[in-house]
Amino acid sequence: MHFPTLATPFIFGATALAASLTQVSNYNNNAKAKPGMWVYKPDTVKSDALVIAIHSCQSSAQKYFANSKIPWHQGSDRKGYITVWPSSTTECWDVSSKASLSHDGGGDSNAIANMIKYAITTYKTDPKKVYVTGGSSGGDKDADELFGMMSNVLAATYPDLITAVSLYSGVPAGCFVSSSGASAAWNNTCSGGQSKASGEAWGNVVRNMYPGYTGSRPRMQFWHGSVDGTLSPNNYQETVKQWTNVFNVSTTPTSSKPDTPEKNYRTDDFGSNVEGIWAVGVGHSVPSHLDVSEAWFGL
């Protein structure tokens, strides 16, 4: 006699989880690069924030979304924010060519910026709450390096569109520049940690990606493992030098918290806009920490 009563919430529960990753075939993209745009809109939208989740090399929006170690769609369901999942048409994102390292240059960064503009208009999200991330898939052989790089490149080329960034296992913006002009070109000097410069020089790389821009910059949080064998840990300090220069603050942390957010991690704050998280004994790449990244975003 009680079976119908038990079945009803089960049916309702299944209906409540009907949201799925959906492709947007036309996002008003005028860039030469044509990556795909996929959107996850939770059944219950409770937030006007927008999160852009950048997939790894040798992956796609669909694969990245389906990866159980990537938590952003779970965060979307729990907190009700919309996520956009760009999907590269090449093996890796272009973080090397002038087209992608320039504001409105026609490269991958330009196309992702167009996705952001489309999403803000279509889903009525707050343009002051646009967040970019690339979450690690938790294994050294998963080729996650260029998502962190693209997050950094987007922060440099489209600071007017992005509020905050949380990137994993990356390099300074512009570090992977290609002398040949090729897109998605591997740079052994940068990956090996041999690309070193002053903070001002690194800061100029960012400023030159959008010449003349004087507006606000996205708050930057970056994670790196101390034994990363794919992207040298030296890139962590170079990234610190870059973004502290952009925000005109010291490379000496204003606060340093050991064993944060977990044992053998250290969180260094450089004022309120730059945060570095150093993971001792962790390789490539650093596991995603959804709660920490969401807190950085204010979600």
mmCIF file of C-alpha atoms in Angstrom:
data_model
loop_
_atom_site.group_PDB
_atom_site.id
_atom_site.type_symbol
_atom_site.label_atom_id
_atom_site.label_comp_id
_atom_site.label_asym_id
_atom_site.label_seq_id
_atom_site.Cartn_x
_atom_site.Cartn_y
_atom_site.Cartn_z
ATOM 1 C CA MET A 1 0.000 0.000 0.000
ATOM 2 C CA HIS A 2 2.935 2.295 0.544
ATOM 3 C CA PHE A 3 4.790 1.621 -2.741
ATOM 4 C CA PRO A 4 3.301 4.573 -4.688
ATOM 5 C CA THR A 5 4.321 6.930 -1.910
ATOM 6 C CA LEU A 6 7.904 5.665 -2.041
ATOM 7 C CA ALA A 7 8.054 5.856 -5.830
ATOM 8 C CA THR A 8 6.913 9.447 -6.091
ATOM 9 C CA PRO A 9 10.011 11.161 -4.645
ATOM 10 C CA PHE A 10 12.208 8.880 -6.733
ATOM 11 C CA ILE A 11 10.505 10.096 -9.908
ATOM 12 C CA PHE A 12 10.667 13.678 -8.765
ATOM 13 C CA GLY A 13 14.339 13.253 -7.917
ATOM 14 C CA ALA A 14 15.101 11.945 -11.408
ATOM 15 C CA THR A 15 13.246 14.850 -12.977
ATOM 16 C CA ALA A 16 15.158 17.359 -10.840
ATOM 17 C CA LEU A 17 18.448 16.116 -12.268
ATOM 18 C CA ALA A 18 17.503 16.533 -15.917
ATOM 19 C CA ALA A 19 20.063 19.243 -16.727
ATOM 20 C CA SER A 20 22.731 18.256 -19.240
ATOM 21 C CA LEU A 21 25.683 19.721 -21.090
ATOM 22 C CA THR A 22 24.312 21.454 -24.183
ATOM 23 C CA GLN A 23 26.124 22.745 -27.254
ATOM 24 C CA VAL A 24 25.610 26.299 -28.467
ATOM 25 C CA SER A 25 25.958 26.187 -32.232
ATOM 26 C CA ASN A 26 26.095 29.945 -32.791
ATOM 27 C CA TYR A 27 27.622 32.165 -30.117
ATOM 28 C CA ASN A 28 28.259 35.154 -32.393
ATOM 29 C CA ASN A 29 31.917 34.292 -32.791
ATOM 30 C CA ASN A 30 33.765 36.613 -35.170
ATOM 31 C CA ALA A 31 37.230 35.250 -34.368
ATOM 32 C CA LYS A 32 39.211 33.162 -36.829
ATOM 33 C CA ALA A 33 39.482 30.407 -34.228
ATOM 34 C CA LYS A 34 36.299 28.330 -33.949
ATOM 35 C CA PRO A 35 36.288 26.271 -30.744
ATOM 36 C CA GLY A 36 32.963 24.808 -29.682
ATOM 37 C CA MET A 37 30.844 26.242 -26.888
ATOM 38 C CA TRP A 38 29.017 24.016 -24.429
ATOM 39 C CA VAL A 39 26.870 25.193 -21.516
ATOM 40 C CA TYR A 40 25.633 23.553 -18.341
ATOM 41 C CA LYS A 41 22.595 25.272 -16.876
ATOM 42 C CA PRO A 42 21.489 23.605 -13.640
ATOM 43 C CA ASP A 43 17.818 22.835 -13.168
ATOM 44 C CA THR A 44 17.645 25.453 -10.442
ATOM 45 C CA VAL A 45 19.615 28.609 -11.196
ATOM 46 C CA LYS A 46 20.276 30.314 -7.872
ATOM 47 C CA SER A 47 23.222 32.523 -8.817
ATOM 48 C CA ASP A 48 23.902 35.190 -11.431
ATOM 49 C CA ALA A 49 27.569 34.155 -11.595
ATOM 50 C CA LEU A 50 29.220 32.550 -14.635
ATOM 51 C CA VAL A 51 32.120 30.066 -14.463
ATOM 52 C CA ILE A 52 34.259 29.210 -17.515
ATOM 53 C CA ALA A 53 35.845 25.765 -17.201
ATOM 54 C CA ILE A 54 38.832 25.287 -19.541
ATOM 55 C CA HIS A 55 39.590 21.669 -20.463
ATOM 56 C CA SER A 56 43.019 20.088 -20.693
ATOM 57 C CA CYS A 57 45.060 19.069 -23.723
ATOM 58 C CA GLN A 58 43.855 15.989 -25.614
ATOM 59 C CA SER A 59 40.381 16.486 -24.205
ATOM 60 C CA SER A 60 37.093 18.221 -25.009
ATOM 61 C CA ALA A 61 34.230 19.941 -23.241
ATOM 62 C CA GLN A 62 32.282 16.673 -23.129
ATOM 63 C CA LYS A 63 35.162 14.591 -21.769
ATOM 64 C CA TYR A 64 36.136 17.234 -19.249
ATOM 65 C CA PHE A 65 32.554 17.609 -18.041
ATOM 66 C CA ALA A 66 32.172 13.830 -17.681
ATOM 67 C CA ASN A 67 35.438 13.425 -15.726
ATOM 68 C CA SER A 68 34.453 12.523 -12.175
ATOM 69 C CA LYS A 69 37.542 14.333 -10.847
ATOM 70 C CA ILE A 70 36.407 17.645 -12.334
ATOM 71 C CA PRO A 71 33.945 19.086 -9.796
ATOM 72 C CA TRP A 72 32.577 22.185 -11.485
ATOM 73 C CA HIS A 73 29.300 20.755 -12.703
ATOM 74 C CA GLN A 74 28.748 19.432 -9.178
ATOM 75 C CA GLY A 75 29.346 22.914 -7.827
ATOM 76 C CA SER A 76 26.943 24.226 -10.443
ATOM 77 C CA ASP A 77 24.222 21.858 -9.247
ATOM 78 C CA ARG A 78 24.844 22.664 -5.604
ATOM 79 C CA LYS A 79 25.110 26.457 -5.810
ATOM 80 C CA GLY A 80 23.103 27.099 -8.959
ATOM 81 C CA TYR A 81 25.588 28.929 -11.178
ATOM 82 C CA ILE A 82 25.887 28.440 -14.939
ATOM 83 C CA THR A 83 29.098 26.989 -16.371
ATOM 84 C CA VAL A 84 30.512 27.369 -19.883
ATOM 85 C CA TRP A 85 32.781 24.628 -21.242
ATOM 86 C CA PRO A 86 34.823 25.716 -24.293
ATOM 87 C CA SER A 87 35.950 22.846 -26.538
ATOM 88 C CA SER A 88 39.154 23.163 -28.550
ATOM 89 C CA THR A 89 39.278 22.055 -32.185
ATOM 90 C CA THR A 90 42.989 21.238 -31.852
ATOM 91 C CA GLU A 91 44.969 18.980 -29.516
ATOM 92 C CA CYS A 92 45.747 21.839 -27.142
ATOM 93 C CA TRP A 93 44.604 25.418 -26.632
ATOM 94 C CA ASP A 94 46.545 28.064 -28.509
ATOM 95 C CA VAL A 95 48.560 29.967 -25.895
ATOM 96 C CA SER A 96 51.486 30.596 -28.233
ATOM 97 C CA SER A 97 50.482 32.657 -31.273
ATOM 98 C CA LYS A 98 50.163 36.437 -31.474
ATOM 99 C CA ALA A 99 46.524 35.947 -32.454
ATOM 100 C CA SER A 100 45.730 34.336 -29.105
ATOM 101 C CA LEU A 101 48.122 36.485 -27.063
ATOM 102 C CA SER A 102 46.432 39.703 -28.211
ATOM 103 C CA HIS A 103 43.149 41.329 -27.270
ATOM 104 C CA ASP A 104 40.723 40.762 -30.149
ATOM 105 C CA GLY A 105 43.504 39.038 -32.091
ATOM 106 C CA GLY A 106 41.277 36.341 -33.582
ATOM 107 C CA GLY A 107 42.749 33.380 -31.683
ATOM 108 C CA ASP A 108 41.338 30.943 -29.143
ATOM 109 C CA SER A 109 41.285 33.557 -26.377
ATOM 110 C CA ASN A 110 39.181 35.829 -28.620
ATOM 111 C CA ALA A 111 36.690 33.022 -29.270
ATOM 112 C CA ILE A 112 36.349 32.204 -25.561
ATOM 113 C CA ALA A 113 35.785 35.908 -24.871
ATOM 114 C CA ASN A 114 32.935 35.778 -27.368
ATOM 115 C CA MET A 115 31.472 32.832 -25.461
ATOM 116 C CA ILE A 116 31.573 34.893 -22.285
ATOM 117 C CA LYS A 117 29.793 37.812 -23.960
ATOM 118 C CA TYR A 118 27.165 35.499 -25.409
ATOM 119 C CA ALA A 119 26.540 33.813 -22.053
ATOM 120 C CA ILE A 120 26.214 37.100 -20.167
ATOM 121 C CA THR A 121 23.561 38.307 -22.613
ATOM 122 C CA THR A 122 21.712 35.027 -23.132
ATOM 123 C CA TYR A 123 21.598 33.768 -19.551
ATOM 124 C CA LYS A 124 21.380 37.195 -17.895
ATOM 125 C CA THR A 125 24.440 36.620 -15.723
ATOM 126 C CA ASP A 126 26.227 39.441 -13.920
ATOM 127 C CA PRO A 127 29.148 40.775 -16.014
ATOM 128 C CA LYS A 128 30.910 41.527 -12.724
ATOM 129 C CA LYS A 129 30.801 37.853 -11.711
ATOM 130 C CA VAL A 130 32.694 36.059 -14.482
ATOM 131 C CA TYR A 131 35.180 33.461 -13.261
ATOM 132 C CA VAL A 132 37.704 31.354 -15.156
ATOM 133 C CA THR A 133 39.232 28.085 -14.006
ATOM 134 C CA GLY A 134 40.952 24.954 -15.207
ATOM 135 C CA GLY A 135 40.602 21.963 -12.899
ATOM 136 C CA SER A 136 43.189 19.233 -12.665
ATOM 137 C CA SER A 137 42.179 15.693 -13.516
ATOM 138 C CA GLY A 138 44.496 14.441 -10.816
ATOM 139 C CA GLY A 139 47.131 12.545 -12.787
ATOM 140 C CA ASP A 140 50.547 13.398 -14.147
ATOM 141 C CA LYS A 141 49.822 11.787 -17.514
ATOM 142 C CA ASP A 142 46.612 13.657 -18.269
ATOM 143 C CA ALA A 143 48.232 16.556 -20.156
ATOM 144 C CA ASP A 144 46.498 19.284 -18.159
ATOM 145 C CA GLU A 145 49.122 21.928 -18.730
ATOM 146 C CA LEU A 146 47.512 24.224 -21.285
ATOM 147 C CA PHE A 147 44.284 24.835 -19.401
ATOM 148 C CA GLY A 148 46.265 26.713 -16.725
ATOM 149 C CA MET A 149 48.056 28.628 -19.446
ATOM 150 C CA MET A 150 44.828 29.582 -21.212
ATOM 151 C CA SER A 151 43.330 30.807 -17.939
ATOM 152 C CA ASN A 152 46.365 33.074 -17.526
ATOM 153 C CA VAL A 153 46.171 34.237 -21.151
ATOM 154 C CA LEU A 154 42.482 35.109 -20.786
ATOM 155 C CA ALA A 155 43.251 37.135 -17.670
ATOM 156 C CA ALA A 156 45.825 39.115 -19.649
ATOM 157 C CA THR A 157 43.917 39.551 -22.913
ATOM 158 C CA TYR A 158 40.406 40.122 -21.522
ATOM 159 C CA PRO A 159 40.752 41.710 -18.071
ATOM 160 C CA ASP A 160 37.638 43.731 -18.844
ATOM 161 C CA LEU A 161 35.527 40.564 -18.993
ATOM 162 C CA ILE A 162 36.914 38.461 -16.140
ATOM 163 C CA THR A 163 36.458 39.009 -12.414
ATOM 164 C CA ALA A 164 38.736 36.320 -10.975
ATOM 165 C CA VAL A 165 40.816 33.308 -12.028
ATOM 166 C CA SER A 166 41.764 30.078 -10.261
ATOM 167 C CA LEU A 167 44.290 28.165 -12.344
ATOM 168 C CA TYR A 168 46.186 24.947 -11.760
ATOM 169 C CA SER A 169 49.682 23.972 -12.906
ATOM 170 C CA GLY A 170 50.297 26.800 -15.323
ATOM 171 C CA VAL A 171 53.025 29.218 -16.380
ATOM 172 C CA PRO A 172 53.196 33.022 -16.624
ATOM 173 C CA ALA A 173 50.976 34.554 -19.283
ATOM 174 C CA GLY A 174 52.944 34.754 -22.537
ATOM 175 C CA CYS A 175 55.647 32.334 -21.386
ATOM 176 C CA PHE A 176 54.744 29.849 -24.125
ATOM 177 C CA VAL A 177 54.991 32.406 -26.927
ATOM 178 C CA SER A 178 56.002 30.861 -30.241
ATOM 179 C CA SER A 179 58.859 32.461 -32.170
ATOM 180 C CA SER A 180 57.469 30.894 -35.345
ATOM 181 C CA GLY A 181 53.971 32.217 -34.733
ATOM 182 C CA ALA A 182 52.546 28.710 -34.569
ATOM 183 C CA SER A 183 49.483 28.058 -32.439
ATOM 184 C CA ALA A 184 49.578 25.561 -29.557
ATOM 185 C CA ALA A 185 53.357 25.233 -29.961
ATOM 186 C CA TRP A 186 55.316 23.547 -27.178
ATOM 187 C CA ASN A 187 57.999 25.692 -25.563
ATOM 188 C CA ASN A 188 60.730 23.637 -23.874
ATOM 189 C CA THR A 189 62.411 26.692 -22.381
ATOM 190 C CA CYS A 190 59.238 27.739 -20.592
ATOM 191 C CA SER A 191 58.116 24.249 -19.581
ATOM 192 C CA GLY A 192 61.598 23.528 -18.232
ATOM 193 C CA GLY A 193 61.499 26.590 -15.997
ATOM 194 C CA GLN A 194 64.266 28.416 -17.853
ATOM 195 C CA SER A 195 62.114 31.404 -18.868
ATOM 196 C CA LYS A 196 63.006 33.876 -16.157
ATOM 197 C CA ALA A 197 62.552 37.628 -16.096
ATOM 198 C CA SER A 198 62.034 40.521 -13.725
ATOM 199 C CA GLY A 199 58.596 41.227 -12.362
ATOM 200 C CA GLU A 200 58.391 44.338 -14.504
ATOM 201 C CA ALA A 201 59.270 42.400 -17.651
ATOM 202 C CA TRP A 202 56.628 39.784 -16.905
ATOM 203 C CA GLY A 203 54.139 42.500 -16.060
ATOM 204 C CA ASN A 204 54.850 44.186 -19.381
ATOM 205 C CA VAL A 205 54.027 40.923 -21.158
ATOM 206 C CA VAL A 206 50.554 41.099 -19.615
ATOM 207 C CA ARG A 207 50.115 44.804 -20.326
ATOM 208 C CA ASN A 208 51.231 44.410 -23.932
ATOM 209 C CA MET A 209 48.507 41.849 -24.595
ATOM 210 C CA TYR A 210 45.956 44.657 -24.238
ATOM 211 C CA PRO A 211 47.830 47.911 -24.893
ATOM 212 C CA GLY A 212 46.318 51.004 -23.364
ATOM 213 C CA TYR A 213 44.008 49.149 -20.997
ATOM 214 C CA THR A 214 43.762 50.938 -17.641
ATOM 215 C CA GLY A 215 40.741 49.255 -16.044
ATOM 216 C CA SER A 216 40.495 46.659 -13.308
ATOM 217 C CA ARG A 217 42.246 43.288 -13.484
ATOM 218 C CA PRO A 218 40.941 39.878 -12.413
ATOM 219 C CA ARG A 219 41.971 38.575 -9.004
ATOM 220 C CA MET A 220 44.495 35.787 -9.551
ATOM 221 C CA GLN A 221 44.817 32.494 -7.678
ATOM 222 C CA PHE A 222 47.296 29.905 -8.934
ATOM 223 C CA TRP A 223 48.306 26.454 -7.748
ATOM 224 C CA HIS A 224 51.523 24.531 -8.450
ATOM 225 C CA GLY A 225 53.076 21.279 -7.297
ATOM 226 C CA SER A 226 56.629 21.359 -5.968
ATOM 227 C CA VAL A 227 57.656 18.234 -7.925
ATOM 228 C CA ASP A 228 55.829 18.967 -11.186
ATOM 229 C CA GLY A 229 57.732 17.078 -13.875
ATOM 230 C CA THR A 230 55.831 18.558 -16.831
ATOM 231 C CA LEU A 231 55.872 22.272 -16.066
ATOM 232 C CA SER A 232 58.814 23.166 -13.865
ATOM 233 C CA PRO A 233 57.975 24.441 -10.363
ATOM 234 C CA ASN A 234 60.135 27.462 -11.268
ATOM 235 C CA ASN A 235 57.098 28.722 -13.170
ATOM 236 C CA TYR A 236 55.277 29.263 -9.890
ATOM 237 C CA GLN A 237 57.698 31.961 -8.745
ATOM 238 C CA GLU A 238 57.733 33.557 -12.200
ATOM 239 C CA THR A 239 53.933 33.709 -12.070
ATOM 240 C CA VAL A 240 54.135 35.321 -8.623
ATOM 241 C CA LYS A 241 56.525 37.919 -10.037
ATOM 242 C CA GLN A 242 54.223 38.591 -12.993
ATOM 243 C CA TRP A 243 50.946 39.178 -11.203
ATOM 244 C CA THR A 244 52.357 40.980 -8.182
ATOM 245 C CA ASN A 245 53.912 43.409 -10.650
ATOM 246 C CA VAL A 246 50.631 43.830 -12.514
ATOM 247 C CA PHE A 247 48.929 44.685 -9.206
ATOM 248 C CA ASN A 248 51.929 46.718 -8.036
ATOM 249 C CA VAL A 249 52.441 44.772 -4.802
ATOM 250 C CA SER A 250 55.465 43.128 -3.220
ATOM 251 C CA THR A 251 56.570 39.573 -3.930
ATOM 252 C CA THR A 252 56.816 39.152 -0.144
ATOM 253 C CA PRO A 253 53.549 37.594 1.069
ATOM 254 C CA THR A 254 51.328 39.695 3.292
ATOM 255 C CA SER A 255 50.289 36.406 4.899
ATOM 256 C CA SER A 256 51.470 32.818 4.619
ATOM 257 C CA LYS A 257 49.413 29.886 5.902
ATOM 258 C CA PRO A 258 51.148 26.464 6.174
ATOM 259 C CA ASP A 259 49.116 23.278 5.775
ATOM 260 C CA THR A 260 46.410 25.247 3.971
ATOM 261 C CA PRO A 261 44.082 24.190 2.370
ATOM 262 C CA GLU A 262 45.436 20.787 3.425
ATOM 263 C CA LYS A 263 48.563 19.236 4.867
ATOM 264 C CA ASN A 264 51.776 19.994 2.923
ATOM 265 C CA TYR A 265 50.129 22.850 1.021
ATOM 266 C CA ARG A 266 50.997 26.482 1.698
ATOM 267 C CA THR A 267 48.790 29.431 0.822
ATOM 268 C CA ASP A 268 50.537 32.765 0.281
ATOM 269 C CA ASP A 269 48.550 35.974 -0.114
ATOM 270 C CA PHE A 270 50.097 38.967 -1.813
ATOM 271 C CA GLY A 271 47.499 41.522 -0.835
ATOM 272 C CA SER A 272 43.866 40.855 -1.703
ATOM 273 C CA ASN A 273 44.229 40.250 -5.444
ATOM 274 C CA VAL A 274 46.991 37.644 -5.784
ATOM 275 C CA GLU A 275 47.148 34.261 -4.080
ATOM 276 C CA GLY A 276 49.603 31.435 -4.648
ATOM 277 C CA ILE A 277 49.104 27.897 -3.387
ATOM 278 C CA TRP A 278 52.248 25.753 -3.248
ATOM 279 C CA ALA A 279 51.655 22.008 -3.005
ATOM 280 C CA VAL A 280 54.693 20.266 -1.511
ATOM 281 C CA GLY A 281 55.317 16.787 -2.892
ATOM 282 C CA VAL A 282 52.592 17.126 -5.518
ATOM 283 C CA GLY A 283 53.407 16.606 -9.179
ATOM 284 C CA HIS A 284 51.586 17.545 -12.337
ATOM 285 C CA SER A 285 48.838 18.251 -11.817
ATOM 286 C CA VAL A 286 47.425 19.576 -8.551
ATOM 287 C CA PRO A 287 44.041 18.032 -7.671
ATOM 288 C CA SER A 288 41.044 20.340 -7.894
ATOM 289 C CA HIS A 289 39.878 21.990 -4.690
ATOM 290 C CA LEU A 290 36.381 23.161 -5.558
ATOM 291 C CA ASP A 291 35.628 24.752 -2.200
ATOM 292 C CA VAL A 292 38.830 26.822 -2.240
ATOM 293 C CA SER A 293 38.377 28.004 -5.817
ATOM 294 C CA GLU A 294 34.704 28.817 -5.191
ATOM 295 C CA ALA A 295 35.665 30.801 -2.091
ATOM 296 C CA TRP A 296 38.204 32.766 -4.157
ATOM 297 C CA PHE A 297 35.407 33.563 -6.578
ATOM 298 C CA GLY A 298 33.020 34.506 -3.807
ATOM 299 C CA LEU A 299 30.560 31.767 -4.753
#
